[in-house]
Amino acid sequence: MIHSIVILPLLGFLIACTLSFFKSNAFIDRLAEIITCTFIVLAAFFSFYIFIDNIGNPSIVSLKLFTWIESGSFSADWSIYLDSVTSVMLVVITSVSALVHVYSIGYMSHDDSKPRFMGYLSLFTFAMIMLVTADNFLQLFFGWEGVGLASYLLIGFWYKKPTANAAAIKAFIVNRVGDFGLALGIFTIFIVFGSIEYENVFNSAAKFSDTQFAFIGYEIHALTLICIFLFIGAMGKSAQLFLHTWLPDAMEGPTPVSALIHAATMVTAGVFLVVRCSPLFDLAPIAMDFVVVIGASTAFFAATIGLVQNDIKKVIAYSTCSQLGYMFVAAGLGAYGVAMFHLFTHAFFKALLFLGAGSVIHAVHEEQDIRKMGGISNFIPITQVMMIIGTISLMGFPFTSGYYSKDAIIETAYLSNSNFADYAYILLTIGVVMTSFYSWRLMFLVFNGKTRMAEENYRKVHESSSIMLIPLMILAIGALFFGFIFKSYFIGYNSDEFWNGSIVLHHEDHHNIPLLIYYLPAILGVVGFFIAWMMYLRKSNIAKNIAELNKPLYNFLLNKWYFDELYNMVLVKPAIGIGKLFWKLIDGYIIDGFGPNGLASLVSRISSRTKQIQSGFIYHYAFAILIGLSLIITLIIFRF
Amino acid sequence: MNELPILSILILLPIVGIFFMTLIRNNNDQSSNNLKHTALWISFLNFLISLYLLFSFNQQDADFQFEERYFWIEYGISYHLGVDGISILFIVLTTMLVPICILASYDSIKFSVKEYLIAFLALETFMIGVFCSLDLVLFYLFFEGGLIPMFLIIGIWGGERRVYSTFKFFLYTLAGSVFMLLAIIYIFITAGTTDVSYLLDYNFTRNEQIVLWLAFFASFMVKIPMWPFHTWLPDAHVEAPTAGSVILAGVLLKMAGYGFIRFSIGFFPDASELFAPLIFALSIVAIIVTSLIALVQEDMKKLIAYSSVAHMGFVTLGIFTFTVQGIEGSVIQMISHGIVSAALFLCVGVVYDRLHTREISRYGGLVSKMPMYAFTFMIFILASLGLPGTSGFVGEFLVLLSIFSINTYFAVFATTGVVLAATYSLWLYRRMIFGALIKDDLSEMLDLTRREIIIFVPLITLTIFIGIYPKPVIDIIEPSAKKIVSQVNGKLN
């Protein structure tokens, strides 16, 4: 059964990929859809079975399939490693993936390369499963880059759009910058531990807790160095501050892709990595502080940008970025179970929001600008209800899934005595207001008020087909109830048994929290709701006035803190400049100029000079002989 | 010694083929087809023989196998052949690429077909000879001899600036090798022999080592090529016909990498250790600078040529770490690059045959018309940027791991090459394959023909197989790599 969870998506990919080479017709399309969907749904059922089974009797399964790279003392296998963390990830991946597969049948019904799309989705699922079932860092790296590839292919799925192509390349390359860190982390792990297998590394982590490692001339605490490298990888994949720029652009891909990859699964791989390596991170306090600072800053920073964006998907994308920051704060404060819990609930409500947004985009004829929507709640009531469920879960409304996980993070930040806990607590709390505000702003602008759509489009607004709505409903169940159901396992009384040693657990007493702090997030969420309501429903000119009054700030946020412009200026342009310089000037002018071409022309210059001596006139030669003779005679005379 | 002289057969079979081909007339299409088929079957037969060699090779044995030794010029200089776990892979790579090249030239060579094919088979003889020579004079003969057919292939069947390029290629590499010849003469005078297996146990004095190492280095650094002696390569690639580029990138560059492993670190370990930082520095510069140059290229062959220089930078990095991982990584990187860059040049050839331009901006949106081509090209682009699961990753990873254990500075810089490789590769792919197909002359482009599919299938299979299960390849290399490492370290201590 474990094998089939890995193999089914791969088979689905291979079959769909083969089908995509045939001439597209209804039969081939349907075949590809049915095969991929069936395989993934099966995998999802198996995953759930293993997950539930794991709750009853936690166990660790470790299978080695065959050797991958073995060289000298280095060795890495293809493997399947299944513990509690993996089983949680498998449930998230396969269930969201299955729903997205099914949803895509409806969403992509007008596209003319369906097998390719379904194949890519399955490829992604396979890579993601490889990532989480690895028993060593190299297979993790395989999955890590594999999901990057799938993400690249899916963002650029509509290859005729130049913006989609640019976004796809950007995503891959920014991720590669993160992978650069991850690769260095793996190298360091191998040199310090002499192995890259989780079991060996984690079990001997304590032994190396004082080891120093000489890195570029500095003696650095080895575990801190390793954890920071790994976290750089996590920052790339999870779109944290400085390496976040690809995520909003990735919204160029079809919406199901955004739901699966850029909300529920791939972007959480970074959190997974930190949680997976909790035995290492726990011994590297400086790295932990780094995680907290980056996480909290991202949570705040992305939320500020989300406040003013006008593209429905970009608002949700920044929200994802921000929520990932929350997860990293929890992980950085040592509450790995809490981080996993938020990862788990977030997957459901964020996928729900994205798929809901897809349904909206479908309804309003591929329009994504929320300024051109409005007043469509009567036409697409089910979608609206679903999105409201997603939104209240995201804002942390009491007793929804998001409430349990997000509150737990904020409480952890409040209780923690880590160096940057206060910093994190303040930013996350402000983040709560902003989250609620931008979510409701989005909802009001999309569904309520007077419509801003063109008349003929407005009349054609329609609800999506049931094949798209049913996945929404299933996700809504998760967004509403999974928090309540699984709270005690992830972070509550049963957590020791549930995690079964797969992560490091620190138990904190959550009973000493003042009531105000306890209720503050919920209250702030409601405050955010009211601000949005005032600004966008009651008096719609307030928003405009505020934007007018704070023009520089508004532009700063609208342009995403100018990160893209900055990177373009300090990285992209210099790289191209240096490339041109070295090509034309160094290669062309200096190396060739003084090297081969220079020598060649020198030779021909010398020979053209010397050939003039050989004029062919007998009196020239006679003259030369005469001169030579007299020189020799003179020399002889003066010598003696 | 009683066995079949299988290495000599490998070397001589193409010559026999040439002999038969001279007997075939070449005055119409029918006869030129006969010539192509003859050359193809001869080279394919050679490939099968090399597979036999591979399977009868004893993987546990780190010594040279299938040795043949005959008296040649005088005492100490003999016709001595043999293979170990490193050279045997290059022989198979060579014999595999030659039939592919001949097949790829079926339509693109329009005149003097007979001479072209003869040049190719002669080239095969020289290339196989390089990898199984165990005598320096013999090695030098094959090493330099290979220049002649290549010089002709570029100079006669090349593009517009072929004469400039081919002279640059020939004189540049020849100039480098002159020093090696001097070094070989010196070795013969001092050691009394040029036999490789004898010299591997011979101890040169430190000063001798330094001078001789530099002389060999002069030849290999031009050939591999290392920055700043790389400028002949882009020119040669651009002007060479497709198959010429394939052999140039696939095999000729590897001769130098092989030379570094066999001779530079084998004979002169002290000097190698002394100069290792220089090699590292030049390799790093090559990786970063040529990647940046590749980023701004307008000509696709030039882009791939520059990326070759960057990839070979990883090879030299790995060799001079003197670790098992480094040497295995380098060999795998060379084999992988032999397959992948060859395939990339073939990919360029496919569209060049149809549109007769290598300018990237003339293409765009090919995926609409050529989905299979797009798929094939994608595989090799991914292998070229070192995606895990392709052969490009295995070598690069092992090399980076080994350099990281030696020196973290160099490792950090070298690893940035991975980011740059992704950039130029995907950017090339995006400009050619993706986007809307708006250019008129592209709308008639046909997808891969059956012949082209036959060419690409083995290359794709190998790329992915080595990427997922490199163990069979590593198992062949490992005993020899370990022996080299222990020999070098033994001499150093």
XYZ file of C-alpha atoms in Angstrom, chain A:
640
model
C 0.000 0.000 0.000
C 2.822 2.360 0.828
C 4.463 1.517 -2.449
C 1.324 2.261 -4.378
C 1.016 5.720 -2.856
C 4.368 6.517 -4.460
C 3.904 4.630 -7.676
C 0.328 5.531 -8.604
C 1.030 9.221 -9.268
C 4.145 8.289 -11.250
C 2.143 5.887 -13.378
C -0.528 8.514 -13.833
C 2.116 10.946 -15.018
C 3.683 8.499 -17.465
C 0.354 7.462 -18.947
C -0.972 10.989 -19.255
C 2.333 12.124 -20.718
C 2.204 9.393 -23.340
C -1.391 10.250 -24.143
C -0.471 13.886 -24.611
C 1.550 12.949 -27.701
C -1.491 11.574 -29.430
C -3.721 13.822 -31.402
C -6.032 15.391 -28.914
C -9.616 14.143 -29.001
C -12.402 13.736 -26.490
C -11.615 10.097 -25.819
C -7.920 10.623 -25.123
C -8.677 13.589 -22.906
C -11.255 11.696 -20.927
C -8.988 8.674 -20.609
C -6.147 10.779 -19.234
C -8.480 12.480 -16.785
C -10.027 9.269 -15.539
C -6.718 7.460 -15.135
C -4.916 10.241 -13.312
C -7.887 11.034 -11.091
C -8.504 7.415 -10.180
C -4.873 6.861 -9.303
C -4.637 9.925 -7.125
C -7.937 9.300 -5.391
C -6.750 5.784 -4.604
C -3.508 7.162 -3.251
C -5.495 9.606 -1.135
C -7.580 6.807 0.368
C -4.475 4.800 1.142
C -2.898 7.831 2.760
C -5.924 8.434 4.920
C -5.955 4.825 5.917
C -2.318 4.987 6.954
C -2.910 8.254 8.756
C -5.822 6.940 10.771
C -4.015 3.690 11.382
C -1.048 5.653 12.601
C -3.178 7.444 15.175
C -4.217 4.118 16.629
C -0.828 2.482 16.724
C 2.007 4.756 15.801
C 4.786 3.022 13.962
C 7.736 3.800 11.764
C 8.171 2.056 8.456
C 11.466 2.278 6.640
C 11.935 0.611 3.282
C 15.010 0.771 1.115
C 14.170 0.329 -2.545
C 17.551 0.439 -4.299
C 20.818 2.301 -4.235
C 20.920 5.685 -5.838
C 24.372 7.191 -5.455
C 27.133 5.295 -3.750
C 30.641 6.621 -3.991
C 33.423 6.052 -1.518
C 31.920 6.535 1.913
C 28.950 8.416 0.517
C 25.742 6.540 0.051
C 22.099 7.389 -0.577
C 19.210 5.091 -1.368
C 15.816 5.392 -2.932
C 13.619 4.740 0.002
C 10.225 5.047 1.600
C 10.252 6.290 5.129
C 6.977 6.624 6.915
C 6.538 8.130 10.331
C 3.961 10.492 11.784
C 5.272 13.597 10.051
C 5.267 11.794 6.719
C 1.776 10.444 7.226
C 0.450 13.939 7.953
C 2.138 15.272 4.841
C 0.855 12.377 2.754
C -2.709 13.090 3.781
C -2.347 16.748 2.926
C -0.651 16.083 -0.392
C -2.786 13.299 -1.734
C -6.145 14.583 -0.543
C -5.667 18.109 -1.837
C -4.103 16.716 -4.986
C -7.021 14.353 -5.550
C -9.532 17.166 -5.131
C -7.539 19.414 -7.422
C -7.322 16.677 -10.038
C -11.072 16.276 -10.000
C -11.683 20.015 -9.939
C -9.378 20.428 -12.930
C -11.624 18.272 -15.071
C -14.162 21.055 -14.783
C -11.807 23.970 -14.680
C -9.759 22.946 -17.698
C -12.692 21.687 -19.717
C -12.072 24.243 -22.448
C -8.339 23.724 -22.652
C -6.923 21.765 -25.561
C -4.075 19.988 -23.811
C -5.757 18.268 -20.918
C -3.580 15.128 -20.796
C -0.500 17.265 -20.437
C -2.060 19.222 -17.600
C -3.215 16.148 -15.719
C 0.177 14.559 -16.287
C 1.997 17.531 -14.818
C -0.288 17.497 -11.786
C 0.510 13.843 -11.231
C 4.216 14.489 -11.746
C 4.040 17.139 -9.082
C 2.253 14.820 -6.700
C 4.847 12.124 -7.288
C 7.753 14.492 -6.649
C 6.118 15.838 -3.522
C 5.563 12.335 -2.202
C 9.197 11.484 -2.917
C 10.137 14.558 -0.948
C 8.228 13.595 2.159
C 8.935 9.864 2.083
C 12.701 10.226 1.834
C 14.861 8.646 4.485
C 17.870 10.709 3.513
C 18.620 14.241 2.459
C 19.477 13.392 -1.123
C 16.107 11.908 -1.954
C 14.586 14.903 -0.223
C 16.637 17.026 -2.597
C 15.342 15.011 -5.537
C 11.769 15.679 -4.486
C 12.666 19.254 -3.686
C 13.902 19.963 -7.200
C 11.272 17.707 -8.701
C 8.446 19.782 -7.286
C 10.323 22.833 -8.523
C 10.307 21.368 -12.013
C 6.602 20.501 -11.837
C 5.890 23.968 -10.558
C 7.900 25.427 -13.457
C 5.986 23.352 -15.980
C 2.618 24.195 -14.485
C 3.187 27.905 -14.026
C 4.243 28.038 -17.644
C 1.450 25.721 -18.715
C -0.076 28.359 -20.944
C 3.175 28.680 -22.804
C 1.883 31.212 -25.268
C 1.627 33.857 -22.567
C 4.980 35.635 -22.186
C 4.141 36.564 -18.593
C 3.530 32.915 -17.739
C 6.898 31.939 -19.188
C 8.688 34.662 -17.304
C 6.979 33.686 -14.068
C 7.855 30.027 -14.585
C 11.543 30.749 -15.098
C 11.576 33.146 -12.191
C 10.035 30.542 -9.909
C 12.580 27.936 -10.900
C 15.562 30.211 -10.541
C 14.601 31.791 -7.238
C 13.982 28.296 -5.962
C 17.398 27.295 -7.219
C 18.895 30.018 -5.072
C 17.226 28.334 -2.130
C 18.390 24.935 -3.377
C 21.907 26.302 -3.391
C 21.569 26.730 0.377
C 20.008 23.324 0.778
C 22.828 21.703 -1.221
C 25.455 23.368 0.957
C 23.521 22.154 3.969
C 23.621 18.585 2.682
C 27.361 18.824 2.011
C 27.977 20.094 5.521
C 25.818 17.375 7.017
C 27.802 14.740 5.174
C 31.122 16.171 6.271
C 30.089 16.590 9.885
C 28.057 13.415 10.333
C 29.608 11.209 7.664
C 26.141 10.221 6.483
C 23.064 11.859 5.080
C 20.527 9.371 6.342
C 18.006 10.882 8.713
C 18.346 8.130 11.244
C 22.116 8.415 11.561
C 22.083 12.183 11.523
C 19.273 12.761 13.993
C 20.399 10.087 16.409
C 23.897 11.466 16.611
C 22.892 15.124 16.593
C 23.515 15.515 20.324
C 26.999 14.096 19.923
C 27.926 16.883 17.542
C 26.224 19.672 19.427
C 29.557 21.320 20.237
C 31.321 20.587 16.984
C 32.830 23.519 15.153
C 33.057 23.614 11.400
C 35.517 25.704 9.413
C 33.529 27.496 6.797
C 35.166 30.058 4.508
C 37.768 30.807 7.116
C 35.465 31.034 10.130
C 34.970 28.490 12.871
C 31.216 28.180 13.136
C 29.018 26.008 15.289
C 28.369 23.141 12.912
C 24.691 22.575 13.649
C 23.900 26.269 13.406
C 25.573 26.412 10.036
C 23.729 23.328 8.817
C 20.383 24.630 10.012
C 20.866 28.020 8.430
C 21.773 26.393 5.108
C 18.752 24.154 5.290
C 16.580 27.097 6.166
C 17.813 29.025 3.137
C 16.454 26.149 1.107
C 13.212 26.365 3.038
C 13.025 30.108 2.417
C 13.175 29.569 -1.317
C 10.558 26.867 -1.427
C 8.259 28.510 1.099
C 8.624 31.989 -0.379
C 9.943 33.693 2.726
C 11.171 37.254 2.794
C 13.941 37.942 0.244
C 13.177 34.793 -1.709
C 9.430 35.378 -1.910
C 9.302 37.216 -5.218
C 8.410 34.197 -7.308
C 5.215 33.251 -5.486
C 2.942 36.133 -6.544
C 4.167 35.800 -10.130
C 3.445 32.097 -9.992
C -0.231 33.001 -10.055
C 0.150 33.110 -13.842
C -0.458 29.378 -13.782
C -3.930 27.855 -13.957
C -5.807 28.279 -10.677
C -5.926 24.589 -9.668
C -2.133 24.715 -9.761
C -2.105 27.647 -7.409
C -4.340 25.756 -5.025
C -2.287 22.588 -5.063
C 1.283 23.805 -5.369
C 1.332 27.390 -4.290
C -0.968 27.080 -1.302
C -1.380 23.621 0.103
C 1.665 21.520 -0.605
C 4.858 22.626 -2.304
C 5.253 25.897 -0.459
C 4.870 24.075 2.821
C 7.859 21.876 2.004
C 10.071 24.413 3.729
C 8.096 24.088 6.944
C 8.219 20.348 6.565
C 12.000 20.488 6.210
C 12.423 22.483 9.405
C 10.056 20.202 11.289
C 11.700 17.109 9.877
C 15.076 18.397 11.032
C 13.769 19.418 14.441
C 16.444 17.334 16.216
C 19.058 19.524 14.505
C 17.275 22.845 14.819
C 16.597 22.225 18.465
C 20.325 22.216 19.126
C 20.980 25.365 17.109
C 19.433 28.299 18.978
C 20.884 30.953 16.696
C 19.406 29.280 13.656
C 16.093 29.090 15.494
C 16.182 32.819 16.137
C 16.885 33.359 12.466
C 13.849 31.259 11.563
C 11.648 33.234 13.944
C 12.803 36.607 12.643
C 12.371 35.680 8.999
C 9.035 34.000 9.664
C 7.572 36.871 11.654
C 8.869 39.464 9.221
C 7.378 37.591 6.291
C 4.056 37.190 8.077
C 3.890 40.936 8.547
C 5.424 42.032 5.279
C 3.304 39.815 3.030
C 0.146 40.845 4.858
C 0.863 44.533 4.248
C 1.167 43.890 0.534
C -1.981 41.795 0.561
C -3.900 44.825 1.815
C -3.746 46.680 -1.481
C -3.434 44.070 -4.237
C -6.153 44.017 -6.860
C -5.661 40.614 -8.402
C -7.840 38.058 -6.663
C -5.175 35.377 -6.812
C -2.352 37.653 -5.753
C -4.197 38.638 -2.603
C -4.499 34.977 -1.689
C -0.891 34.361 -2.720
C 0.383 37.017 -0.339
C -1.874 35.588 2.293
C -0.194 32.223 1.769
C 3.208 33.818 2.054
C 2.139 35.428 5.306
C 0.629 32.241 6.752
C 3.825 30.358 5.950
C 5.554 32.969 8.048
C 3.270 32.016 10.929
C 4.260 28.392 10.546
C 7.942 29.248 10.577
C 7.510 31.300 13.732
C 5.988 28.291 15.437
C 8.774 26.033 14.206
C 11.415 28.575 15.147
C 10.040 28.783 18.658
C 10.374 25.038 19.002
C 6.657 24.302 18.684
C 7.058 21.924 15.746
C 3.742 20.229 16.352
C 1.983 23.580 16.196
C 3.731 24.392 12.928
C 2.590 21.081 11.455
C -0.913 21.691 12.726
C -1.151 25.030 10.991
C 0.360 23.494 7.873
C -2.366 20.865 8.006
C -5.347 23.162 8.504
C -3.953 25.843 6.192
C -3.746 23.335 3.362
C -7.491 22.842 3.479
C -8.745 26.374 3.908
C -6.219 27.894 1.533
C -6.873 25.304 -1.163
C -10.549 26.033 -0.611
C -9.987 29.753 -1.099
C -7.966 29.219 -4.254
C -10.374 26.790 -5.805
C -13.178 29.158 -4.831
C -11.294 31.949 -6.538
C -11.003 29.701 -9.574
C -14.732 29.236 -9.536
C -15.174 33.014 -9.354
C -12.742 33.586 -12.203
C -14.653 31.092 -14.284
C -17.907 32.778 -13.455
C -16.729 36.229 -14.456
C -15.086 35.175 -17.712
C -11.434 34.892 -16.767
C -11.318 38.284 -15.104
C -8.950 38.405 -12.137
C -9.080 42.068 -11.173
C -11.339 42.457 -8.160
C -11.973 46.078 -9.078
C -13.901 44.747 -12.063
C -16.122 42.396 -10.105
C -18.758 42.964 -7.449
C -22.434 42.211 -6.950
C -22.281 38.604 -8.073
C -23.298 36.922 -4.837
C -26.757 36.060 -6.120
C -25.390 34.312 -9.184
C -22.832 32.092 -7.504
C -24.175 31.474 -3.996
C -22.455 28.139 -3.409
C -19.062 29.491 -4.354
C -19.668 32.422 -2.071
C -20.566 30.239 0.885
C -17.496 28.119 0.301
C -15.260 31.128 0.146
C -16.788 32.534 3.305
C -15.974 29.276 5.046
C -12.399 29.541 3.812
C -12.171 33.127 4.895
C -13.456 32.641 8.421
C -11.100 29.744 8.847
C -8.211 31.869 7.589
C -9.051 34.770 9.887
C -9.230 32.362 12.804
C -12.896 32.673 13.648
C -13.620 30.638 16.791
C -14.028 26.893 16.353
C -13.004 26.792 12.701
C -9.828 24.895 11.824
C -7.743 28.018 11.414
C -8.750 29.214 14.836
C -7.141 26.309 16.637
C -3.894 26.306 14.736
C -3.349 30.030 14.419
C -4.226 30.756 18.026
C -1.805 28.099 19.094
C 0.970 29.877 17.185
C 0.186 33.250 18.711
C -0.027 31.756 22.179
C 3.286 30.037 21.647
C 4.836 33.339 20.678
C 3.331 34.965 23.761
C 4.570 32.288 26.127
C 7.967 31.672 24.617
C 11.037 33.185 26.172
C 13.050 33.005 22.993
C 15.040 36.143 22.120
C 12.697 37.245 19.408
C 9.408 35.973 20.789
C 8.145 39.477 21.560
C 9.032 40.678 18.099
C 7.169 37.734 16.633
C 4.190 38.139 18.930
C 3.675 41.783 18.023
C 4.023 41.258 14.270
C 1.797 38.209 14.242
C -0.900 39.972 16.218
C -0.896 42.918 13.844
C -0.929 40.324 11.096
C -4.193 38.943 12.402
C -5.997 42.255 11.843
C -4.519 42.601 8.394
C -5.387 39.010 7.466
C -8.974 39.540 8.391
C -9.056 42.886 6.626
C -7.626 41.792 3.289
C -9.696 38.614 3.254
C -12.956 40.480 3.783
C -11.920 43.254 1.463
C -11.534 40.585 -1.175
C -14.880 39.014 -0.364
C -16.770 42.300 -0.388
C -15.186 43.531 -3.585
C -15.835 40.256 -5.359
C -19.309 39.395 -4.207
C -21.058 42.448 -2.779
C -21.868 46.020 -3.586
C -22.773 47.265 -7.025
C -21.198 45.447 -9.890
C -18.321 47.003 -11.757
C -18.443 44.462 -14.553
C -19.313 45.164 -18.138
C -23.035 44.755 -18.732
C -22.899 41.846 -21.193
C -20.456 39.891 -19.025
C -22.468 40.529 -15.900
C -25.550 38.951 -17.377
C -23.626 35.797 -18.208
C -22.243 35.168 -14.719
C -22.982 31.564 -13.808
C -22.300 29.052 -11.100
C -19.647 26.422 -11.795
C -20.446 22.800 -12.550
C -20.780 20.308 -9.749
C -17.474 18.646 -10.582
C -15.865 21.869 -9.440
C -18.170 22.495 -6.500
C -17.937 19.086 -4.849
C -14.184 19.380 -4.201
C -14.903 22.761 -2.652
C -17.404 21.226 -0.300
C -15.027 18.483 0.776
C -12.330 21.040 1.445
C -14.838 23.116 3.377
C -15.350 20.206 5.736
C -11.629 20.194 6.391
C -11.534 23.952 6.791
C -14.299 23.834 9.362
C -13.771 20.709 11.399
C -10.262 19.296 11.057
C -8.899 21.732 13.587
C -11.330 20.629 16.209
C -10.986 16.949 15.400
C -7.218 16.716 15.285
C -6.242 19.344 17.832
C -5.575 16.903 20.627
C -3.336 14.790 18.416
C -1.227 17.511 16.867
C -0.772 19.791 19.848
C -2.867 18.466 22.693
C -2.890 15.615 25.164
C -2.273 12.868 22.667
C 0.566 14.583 20.902
C 3.356 12.514 22.432
C 1.743 9.361 21.255
C 0.720 10.836 17.923
C 4.118 12.165 16.895
C 5.825 9.092 18.263
C 9.252 10.663 18.432
C 9.266 11.861 14.843
C 9.624 15.467 15.992
C 11.012 17.111 19.079
C 8.230 18.132 21.455
C 8.395 20.756 24.168
C 5.381 20.938 26.390
C 4.223 24.352 27.385
C 1.527 25.215 29.816
C -1.180 27.020 27.921
C -3.320 27.578 31.022
C -1.579 30.653 32.331
C -2.569 32.860 29.456
C -4.509 35.969 30.465
C -8.007 35.970 29.088
C -7.422 39.083 27.062
C -4.476 37.511 25.264
C -6.470 34.388 24.768
C -9.337 36.171 23.071
C -7.318 38.893 21.401
C -6.814 37.165 18.017
C -10.510 36.452 17.682
C -11.391 40.017 18.655
C -8.840 41.440 16.242
C -10.224 39.253 13.500
C -13.642 40.753 14.025
C -12.119 44.240 14.088
C -10.518 43.561 10.719
C -13.851 42.409 9.385
C -15.536 45.630 10.514
C -12.869 47.856 9.062
C -13.231 46.107 5.718
C -16.994 46.353 5.962
C -16.845 50.072 6.714
C -14.384 50.797 3.960
C -15.767 48.686 1.158
C -19.452 48.252 1.826
C -20.684 51.167 3.917
C -18.727 54.010 2.445
C -16.794 52.944 -0.550
C -14.941 56.247 -0.876
C -13.003 55.797 2.366
C -10.560 53.376 0.815
C -9.909 55.722 -2.063
C -9.378 58.676 0.247
C -6.920 56.819 2.426
C -4.994 55.717 -0.631
C -4.964 59.309 -1.935
C -3.785 60.726 1.373
C -0.968 58.222 1.773
C 0.113 58.017 -1.812
C 3.781 57.061 -1.184
C 2.866 54.353 1.304
C 0.142 53.042 -0.965
C 2.503 52.841 -3.911
C 5.150 51.236 -1.766
C 2.728 48.477 -0.857
C 1.168 48.225 -4.294
C 4.635 47.731 -5.789
C 5.403 45.044 -3.241
C 8.062 47.030 -1.414
C 9.929 47.329 -4.745
C 11.665 43.995 -4.294
C 11.449 43.076 -7.956
C 12.902 46.383 -9.033
C 15.684 46.060 -6.482
C 16.641 42.558 -7.579
C 16.470 43.558 -11.175
C 18.869 46.395 -10.486
C 21.407 44.625 -8.274
C 21.292 41.098 -9.690
C 19.790 40.674 -13.117
C 21.249 43.680 -14.886
C 24.775 43.277 -13.488
C 24.737 39.579 -14.413
C 23.865 40.402 -17.995
C 26.341 43.262 -17.998
C 29.156 41.081 -16.742
C 28.242 38.409 -19.236
C 28.439 40.878 -22.112
C 31.627 42.400 -20.755
C 33.389 39.078 -20.499
C 32.143 37.932 -23.849
C 32.902 40.965 -25.974
C 35.746 42.585 -24.086
C 37.627 39.827 -22.281
C 37.000 36.910 -24.623
C 36.745 38.785 -27.856
C 39.134 41.659 -27.395
C 41.730 40.680 -24.808
C 42.023 36.892 -24.969
C 41.542 36.536 -28.695
C 43.130 39.893 -29.417
C 46.376 39.123 -27.670
C 46.097 35.361 -27.985
C 45.371 33.544 -31.229
C 44.391 36.506 -33.406
C 47.155 38.691 -32.018
C 49.794 36.048 -32.536
C 48.518 35.292 -35.989
C 48.666 38.905 -37.063
C 52.077 39.286 -35.417
C 53.385 36.385 -37.435
C 52.028 37.779 -40.660
C 53.429 41.248 -39.865
C 56.877 39.865 -39.202
C 56.831 37.713 -42.262
C 55.667 40.540 -44.474
C 58.598 42.598 -43.227
C 61.111 39.843 -43.713
C 59.872 38.966 -47.133
C 60.808 42.431 -48.357
C 64.443 41.516 -47.845
C 64.095 38.825 -50.423
C 63.555 41.148 -53.314
C 65.046 38.902 -56.027
C 67.437 41.562 -57.362
C 70.979 40.298 -57.617
C 72.523 43.670 -56.663
C 70.576 43.691 -53.376
C 72.093 40.388 -52.453
C 75.539 41.470 -53.651
C 75.226 44.580 -51.516
C 74.277 42.495 -48.470
C 77.219 40.172 -49.058
C 79.560 43.158 -49.353
C 78.309 44.699 -46.116
C 78.605 41.381 -44.327
C 82.049 40.745 -45.637
C 83.332 44.171 -44.616
C 81.782 43.718 -41.148
C 83.534 40.414 -40.670
C 86.840 41.805 -41.894
C 86.531 44.796 -39.584
C 85.814 42.479 -36.654
C 88.820 40.314 -37.451
C 91.098 43.304 -37.775
C 90.034 44.853 -34.508
C 90.198 41.579 -32.595
C 93.838 41.150 -33.337
